[in-house]
Amino acid sequence: CPCLEYCCSNLESGLLPGQWRHNSRMKLIDMSKFPVERIRNFSIIAHIDHGKSTLADRLLEITGAITKTQKNKQVLDKLQVERERGITVKAQTASLFYEYENQTYLLNLIDTPGHVDFSYEVSRSISACQGVLLIVDANQGIQAQTVANFYLAFEAQLTIIPVINKIDLKNADPERVENQIEKVFDIPKEECIRISAKLGTNVDQVLQEVVKRLPPPTFNREDPFKALVFDSNFDQYRGVIANVALFGGCLSKGDRIVSAHLGKSYEVNELGLLKPEELPMERLYAGQVGYVIAGMKEVKEAQIGDTLYHQKHPVEPLPGFKPAKAMVFAGMYPMDQSDYSTLRSAVEKLTLNDSSVTVQRDSSLALGAGWRLGFLGLLHMEVFNQRLEQEYNASVIVTAPTVPYKAILSSPRLIKHGREEITIVNPAQFPDRSLVKEYLEPMVMGTIISPDDYIGKIMSVCLNRRGIQKNMVYIDDHRVMMKYLFPLNEIVVDFYDHLKSMSSGYASFDYEDAGYQAADVIRMDILLNGKPVEELTTIVHRDRAYSAGKAMCERLQDAIPRQMFEIAVQAAIGSKVIARETIKAFRKNVLAKCYGGDITRKMKLLKKQAEGKKKMRYIGTVQVPKDAFINVLKRKDK
Amino acid sequence: MLKTFLTACRGPVLFVGRGFSSDVSVGVSKLAGFSSPTLSSEASLYVHWPYCLRRCSYCNFNKYIPRSDNQDVMSECLQRETETLLRLSHVSRVTSVFFGGGTPSLARPSTIAAVLETVARHAALSESAEVTLEVNPTPILSSKLQDFLHAGVNRFSIGVQSLQDEDLKVLGRDHTSQHALETVGEARALCPGKVSVDVMFGRPGQSIASWELELDELLSVCDDHISLYQLTLERGTQLFSQVQKGQLSVPGDDITAIMYESARKILQKRGYLQYEVSNFAKNGAISQHNMSYWKASQYIGVGPGAHGRFIPHGEGACREARTQTLEPEVWVREVQQRGHGTRRRIPLQHLGQLEEVLVMGLRLIDGITHQHWQFFSPGADLHQIFSSSCEVQDLQQRDLLILDNRGLRCSWQGLAFLDSMLPNLLLQLEEMFFVVHDRFSCVYSTVLS
């Protein structure tokens, strides 16, 4: 193989991967020399921190895609937050050339996001594969995300190779983990490969097994061109870079292609392999994986799951495409309104790379102009916020997350004009009970895996969160896997942290979308001296109204400074007050002090207070400082 | 009594000296019907003595523990700066002098005398002008008080602070209640009716009952003037950190509010009229000097870190907020080199001036009269500025603020909430100021130029 020869010689001469693309000799690679029989497409899936990225690095090193240096840790994780939190948010892909029994194979490692918030992305990545490496930590064993990931692969009918990682750890117990795998996933324990990605132990065996066990893709070069978009990135200079898997035919530079979802046509300017750096090629063939640049200007034009085809040969789009669906919403406002335009451009830049965030302009009387952003899930939201803060240095107020409720309208008049079912993102738009036949709330199926010592506590927490137990099995002698159906709203705030702290960090949790379910939800208003505070209106379940109302009143009581008169802080449902706290009036506010003629300081202080009053929100005569709103609305810090 | 006093100090002092020359505008002559404390021809004088024997645990004021005897240099520099600033201000009459500190009673009586002589050389300083000296009631030779009297001091303000010896120790004071009582007695013997005592409430560990008893005891020995101060914890003081660390605790806001209220009642019952947030007097013994602050009159500040408010006629036509250099050694050097140690000059624009008139004036029980306001704001009267405000109307309805044909003032209960009312009043002033800005500015410039 000319390519392999080239790669190896390059490695020996110490060239870095990035330098390859500048070398015209690369045109020597003839991708037609890799028929589907010598292609394997696979993903690595794992619970957080079980070593997915480390294994990926080792595979890249062994196959010469990257040089082996200390600095090369976790090449695939590009984002700062990814490295910090040990998770992968944005999938990366690498084509590896691997020689096995005197044949050179093209192994396409299609990396997946490491969290089920991105389960749609994971499912699309997985659908480009024929098999997965399911990594499990030899010490921790199966965790919630392992299960969720397993089912995604299992349902896609992929070949699963279980890999037990970190066998070098002192407390590693691979045998126990093998038993768990056999019990939970029904995979014979003999099929497990024990490795240490950190030390490189048995990593070569993993590659051999990929070649041996995974089936090659079954696509045909003679078919019309058809490709799945499984990821996309935005490059400031080159536009959208779509990562594609060819499900049939071949694609050449200059071809005119069409995206099935939007029906727009494009000319292919550049295409090639990801190593993981882009390596331009003349042509890609069925079963291969690579990137395409075709003059797309927004990531929305290359949505994940979309199908590309030749303009002249339209094809049936691949199944499973869904536009991104926001499950968690939060308000986002600049800390200082003068930062609005800076923040706007930061949000725009971030959404260029992440089409799954929905952005809606919003404005709050208390917090000013901002946005209501929709995210795929909690982690997605956190990642977005962190990127905003770290990469763009933006100081933002993020409100506590809410979920999208639905209402089935009863009034025929309303149905005539609009849809029968409306989605409520902003509590202020909550339709009145009298207009509504039924309210619906989003549900999730949660998986909790924990040592059995904590079962009692976990069950009571889940019950408190309106969780309904669906299943409970022992995955080994003292580890239990529980399935609970939760209202999403109950887990969006601090559930995971609570679970973690309650189980000394041993319980793991993951969830997947479980549709909508009828729920007795109501609108709760917060009143200050009888006047409603619009931005504090919330939608709550009737059973939770009292405790939510009381908590809100207590937080407000602490956050609103005492004033010259007494303030009643009330939570109300309709006209019925369900909770009340009182902020007592202060009795004196005058500084009895001699200034010795130094009135400058006093004047400064008063002027500052006067300036502050301009920004103060008045509810009736009650002054509510912005800080108070921030304290009450803000997501609690972890 | 109060009335008599006020009438008495409204002397026929209008338009004397250099400050107001022949080009007195029409705008000013309209005002000739009442005495204004803001005439640029007169000012009060504050002299700061920056040294103390020791540091009080609550004090963050500009004070130093002297490292060497520099009385001569200080005396010389205080005189020099007094002279420079009096000349600069074109002030022809000094209405009162106040020696504050620090501990000005540590200064030599001859220094006090020299400063007063300097004043008298450059401006009129009448025999009746109030000359106050702050006195720290350390065991002071009674002869020294007498010497101060001979130097020209005619009023003593004594920092009693507390009659509880334990509390005095916590506050870091270097006197006992015994010393305090003796000093008050001596001062009263020297200047009957012209002695003021400072007392502090909200002290660590203080209770309402003990405060009331203490006040009672104090009233049985004190003279005609009393100042009540609430202890404020200032960042960087020893007391602040002791309270932060939990070694000491000070009474909460509700308790100090009751202490203040009960003191006001007790003092009233004993014949002391409250004329300002912190100040009470009987027999008309109001402090003229402090009154000039509340009335936004001109004052000249001399000495390290002293503040002033006056028009430097030599350098501009606008009133300035002036601050002298803080550190005594640097200040001395500057005075020796340039004749003064003015470190910062901020011109007070018209709005800024009105803001001070408002903030200071409302501290007075009589508030701001229409005449007083009109002097500074000939273009827009108090009604025009404040009547339209919803907040003002709300405060009036709640009997906290009064706006009537006398002027604008706090009600008795409203005075205790002044700092909460001021931000809104300042906003209203600012808003209306810009509404009627043209009218305001053109008339004002003729008044003060």
XYZ file of N, CA, C and O in Angstrom, chain B residues 273-366:
376
model
N -33.283 70.347 72.850
C -33.976 70.303 71.569
C -33.047 69.690 70.535
O -31.885 70.071 70.430
N -33.609 68.746 69.821
C -32.801 68.180 68.737
C -32.839 69.160 67.574
O -33.907 69.548 67.119
N -31.682 69.582 67.097
C -31.700 70.458 65.928
C -31.092 69.803 64.710
O -31.180 70.309 63.601
N -30.502 68.627 64.928
C -29.898 67.893 63.819
C -29.905 66.418 64.201
O -30.103 66.083 65.372
N -29.684 65.536 63.215
C -29.724 64.099 63.461
C -28.991 63.702 64.739
O -29.491 62.932 65.553
N -27.795 64.264 64.937
C -26.968 63.848 66.070
C -26.850 64.895 67.166
O -26.184 64.638 68.157
N -27.419 66.071 66.962
C -27.100 67.165 67.870
C -28.310 67.732 68.611
O -29.381 67.922 68.036
N -28.089 68.010 69.902
C -29.142 68.443 70.811
C -28.613 69.618 71.626
O -27.457 69.616 72.030
N -29.477 70.613 71.854
C -29.011 71.775 72.616
C -30.141 72.335 73.474
O -31.318 72.229 73.123
N -29.761 72.877 74.608
C -30.750 73.661 75.342
C -30.201 75.077 75.509
O -29.018 75.334 75.276
N -31.060 75.966 75.884
C -30.695 77.381 76.008
C -30.050 77.926 74.741
O -29.161 78.771 74.798
N -30.449 77.391 73.616
C -29.957 77.936 72.340
C -28.497 77.670 72.054
O -27.895 78.334 71.209
N -27.910 76.699 72.753
C -26.472 76.469 72.627
C -26.093 75.667 71.385
O -25.203 74.817 71.417
N -26.766 75.948 70.292
C -26.487 75.262 69.032
C -25.055 75.544 68.572
O -24.548 76.643 68.760
N -24.425 74.528 67.982
C -23.069 74.741 67.484
C -23.125 75.492 66.165
O -23.622 74.990 65.161
N -22.624 76.712 66.193
C -22.641 77.515 64.971
C -21.795 76.892 63.881
O -22.127 76.942 62.718
N -20.698 76.307 64.317
C -19.774 75.765 63.325
C -20.411 74.601 62.561
O -20.414 74.581 61.330
N -20.929 73.654 63.318
C -21.558 72.524 62.647
C -22.744 72.988 61.815
O -23.018 72.453 60.743
N -23.437 73.992 62.305
C -24.582 74.534 61.580
C -24.166 74.999 60.188
O -24.915 74.843 59.231
N -22.958 75.536 60.091
C -22.542 76.021 58.775
C -22.333 74.858 57.802
O -22.503 75.020 56.604
N -22.021 73.674 58.317
C -21.963 72.503 57.418
C -23.366 72.153 56.922
O -23.588 71.923 55.748
N -24.303 72.083 57.864
C -25.666 71.660 57.477
C -26.308 72.671 56.538
O -27.160 72.351 55.741
N -25.854 73.935 56.663
C -26.446 74.983 55.836
C -25.662 75.191 54.543
O -25.904 76.149 53.815
N -24.705 74.320 54.306
C -23.910 74.392 53.071
C -23.219 75.737 52.898
O -23.106 76.252 51.786
N -22.776 76.291 54.014
C -22.010 77.531 53.919
C -20.583 77.198 53.484
O -20.188 76.042 53.447
N -19.829 78.234 53.221
C -18.434 78.010 52.871
C -17.652 77.603 54.113
O -17.889 78.127 55.202
N -16.744 76.682 53.973
C -15.797 76.446 55.053
C -14.434 76.117 54.485
O -14.314 75.554 53.401
N -13.436 76.551 55.243
C -12.060 76.352 54.814
C -11.458 75.295 55.725
O -11.605 75.367 56.950
N -10.821 74.313 55.145
C -10.199 73.263 55.941
C -8.692 73.435 55.927
O -8.085 73.519 54.861
N -8.114 73.463 57.119
C -6.678 73.647 57.251
C -6.114 72.460 58.031
O -6.734 71.997 58.977
N -4.959 71.998 57.627
C -4.319 70.891 58.334
C -4.411 69.613 57.516
O -5.199 69.533 56.575
N -3.615 68.590 57.876
C -3.552 67.352 57.094
C -4.924 66.697 56.952
O -5.598 66.437 57.945
N -5.329 66.426 55.718
C -6.569 65.709 55.474
C -7.830 66.519 55.690
O -8.924 65.961 55.609
N -7.705 67.820 55.961
C -8.901 68.621 56.215
C -9.677 68.837 54.917
O -9.102 68.846 53.833
N -11.009 68.949 55.077
C -11.874 69.185 53.924
C -12.370 70.613 53.929
O -12.590 71.190 54.991
N -12.585 71.167 52.759
C -13.124 72.516 52.661
C -14.124 72.615 51.528
O -14.204 71.738 50.663
N -14.923 73.649 51.580
C -15.879 73.953 50.507
C -15.890 75.467 50.341
O -16.508 76.161 51.132
N -15.174 75.969 49.368
C -15.223 77.415 49.169
C -14.827 77.785 47.742
O -14.350 76.940 46.977
N -15.061 79.044 47.428
C -14.693 79.534 46.100
C -13.287 80.106 46.175
O -13.056 81.073 46.902
N -12.347 79.526 45.473
C -10.995 80.087 45.453
C -10.945 81.219 44.429
O -10.746 80.967 43.250
N -11.190 82.412 44.897
C -11.362 83.510 43.945
C -10.149 83.721 43.066
O -10.274 84.125 41.916
N -9.003 83.409 43.609
C -7.802 83.594 42.809
C -7.729 82.604 41.665
O -7.060 82.836 40.666
N -8.419 81.464 41.792
C -8.198 80.382 40.821
C -9.452 79.966 40.073
O -9.417 79.090 39.233
N -10.571 80.529 40.390
C -11.790 80.145 39.687
C -12.982 80.790 40.345
O -12.863 81.381 41.421
N -14.119 80.634 39.710
C -15.288 81.335 40.221
C -16.309 80.358 40.769
O -17.415 80.727 41.089
N -15.902 79.105 40.870
C -16.870 78.079 41.222
C -16.470 77.487 42.564
O -15.284 77.338 42.875
N -17.473 77.137 43.367
C -17.153 76.545 44.655
C -16.475 75.185 44.446
O -16.841 74.442 43.526
N -15.513 74.890 45.280
C -14.780 73.633 45.116
C -14.859 72.795 46.381
O -14.908 73.330 47.490
N -14.844 71.488 46.190
C -14.647 70.573 47.315
C -13.148 70.339 47.367
O -12.567 69.835 46.416
N -12.541 70.727 48.459
C -11.075 70.670 48.530
C -10.629 69.775 49.667
O -11.219 69.762 50.735
N -9.590 69.017 49.420
C -9.047 68.146 50.450
C -7.554 68.399 50.560
O -6.863 68.479 49.535
N -7.080 68.513 51.782
C -5.654 68.720 52.000
C -4.945 67.369 52.062
O -5.556 66.326 52.335
N -3.671 67.393 51.826
C -2.847 66.176 51.860
C -2.956 65.479 53.214
O -2.927 66.115 54.264
N -3.098 64.139 53.143
C -3.395 63.378 54.358
C -2.215 63.259 55.323
O -2.330 63.548 56.515
N -1.069 62.804 54.842
C 0.028 62.459 55.735
C 0.679 63.744 56.254
O 1.118 64.592 55.464
N 0.776 63.884 57.575
C 1.287 65.127 58.144
C 2.656 65.524 57.600
O 2.883 66.688 57.285
N 3.548 64.544 57.442
C 4.896 64.908 57.013
C 4.911 65.478 55.604
O 5.598 66.460 55.311
N 4.123 64.845 54.729
C 4.046 65.317 53.355
C 3.370 66.678 53.328
O 3.802 67.607 52.637
N 2.316 66.757 54.131
C 1.567 68.028 54.191
C 2.499 69.173 54.629
O 2.492 70.238 54.040
N 3.297 68.894 55.665
C 4.230 69.909 56.168
C 5.150 70.378 55.041
O 5.335 71.565 54.810
N 5.690 69.408 54.295
C 6.610 69.743 53.222
C 5.919 70.627 52.183
O 6.468 71.622 51.724
N 4.701 70.254 51.851
C 3.980 71.022 50.827
C 3.686 72.446 51.299
O 3.796 73.394 50.527
N 3.282 72.545 52.575
C 2.969 73.880 53.098
C 4.233 74.727 53.086
O 4.220 75.894 52.692
N 5.340 74.093 53.462
C 6.600 74.845 53.486
C 7.001 75.287 52.084
O 7.532 76.377 51.892
N 6.708 74.422 51.088
C 7.118 74.764 49.726
C 6.148 75.707 49.024
O 6.563 76.636 48.343
N 4.826 75.418 49.187
C 3.857 76.163 48.376
C 2.911 77.029 49.201
O 2.029 77.669 48.649
N 3.034 76.912 50.502
C 2.143 77.701 51.340
C 0.856 76.979 51.702
O 0.095 77.407 52.556
N 0.574 75.845 51.023
C -0.628 75.065 51.381
C -0.433 73.630 50.915
O 0.439 73.355 50.075
N -1.238 72.745 51.480
C -1.127 71.329 51.092
C -2.407 70.838 50.462
O -2.855 69.731 50.765
N -2.999 71.645 49.570
C -4.234 71.201 48.914
C -3.906 70.083 47.935
O -3.104 70.262 47.023
N -4.510 68.932 48.155
C -4.199 67.760 47.350
C -5.217 67.558 46.235
O -4.902 67.151 45.139
N -6.482 67.890 46.536
C -7.523 67.582 45.566
C -8.516 68.733 45.490
O -8.929 69.269 46.521
N -8.846 69.114 44.288
C -9.852 70.173 44.106
C -10.888 69.668 43.132
O -10.567 69.350 41.989
N -12.114 69.583 43.603
C -13.173 69.154 42.691
C -14.189 70.283 42.585
O -14.807 70.650 43.578
N -14.325 70.865 41.390
C -15.314 71.939 41.253
C -16.709 71.382 41.502
O -17.045 70.296 41.025
N -17.474 72.073 42.301
C -18.849 71.645 42.555
C -19.740 72.318 41.524
O -19.935 73.528 41.561
N -20.243 71.522 40.603
C -21.160 72.082 39.622
C -22.467 72.408 40.325
O -22.693 72.006 41.468
N -23.330 73.088 39.593
C -24.559 73.545 40.229
C -25.366 72.404 40.833
O -25.789 72.440 41.983
N -25.534 71.318 40.054
C -26.302 70.186 40.586
C -25.628 69.605 41.822
O -26.281 69.305 42.823
N -24.319 69.457 41.748
C -23.570 68.910 42.887
C -23.763 69.766 44.130
O -23.926 69.245 45.243
N -23.756 71.077 43.938
C -23.968 71.985 45.057
C -25.371 71.800 45.655
O -25.539 71.705 46.866
N -26.369 71.691 44.766
C -27.743 71.524 45.253
C -27.903 70.193 45.990
O -28.628 70.093 46.981
N -27.203 69.183 45.505
C -27.267 67.877 46.165
C -26.744 67.984 47.595
O -27.316 67.418 48.528
N -25.655 68.733 47.768
C -25.132 68.903 49.126
C -26.085 69.710 49.997
O -26.272 69.401 51.173
N -26.691 70.714 49.404
C -27.661 71.516 50.157
C -28.789 70.606 50.660
O -29.208 70.673 51.815
N -29.230 69.714 49.787
C -30.339 68.820 50.127
C -29.938 67.816 51.204
O -30.610 67.660 52.227
N -28.812 67.151 50.961
C -28.388 66.084 51.869
C -28.065 66.634 53.260
O -28.436 66.054 54.276
N -27.385 67.766 53.284
C -26.996 68.337 54.575
C -28.193 68.996 55.260
O -28.415 68.819 56.451
N -28.970 69.708 54.464
C -30.077 70.482 55.034
C -31.134 69.604 55.680
O -31.715 69.972 56.709
N -31.377 68.447 55.100
C -32.427 67.603 55.661
C -32.014 66.944 56.965
O -32.830 66.347 57.647
N -30.747 67.034 57.306
C -30.320 66.514 58.610
C -30.813 67.433 59.735
O -30.870 67.019 60.894
N -31.145 68.651 59.368
C -31.632 69.595 60.379
C -33.107 69.331 60.659
O -33.872 69.000 59.761
N -33.474 69.526 61.916
C -34.864 69.311 62.282
C -35.750 70.314 61.553
O -36.881 70.025 61.189
N -35.211 71.506 61.280
C -35.970 72.506 60.544
C -35.876 72.323 59.040
O -36.536 73.032 58.286
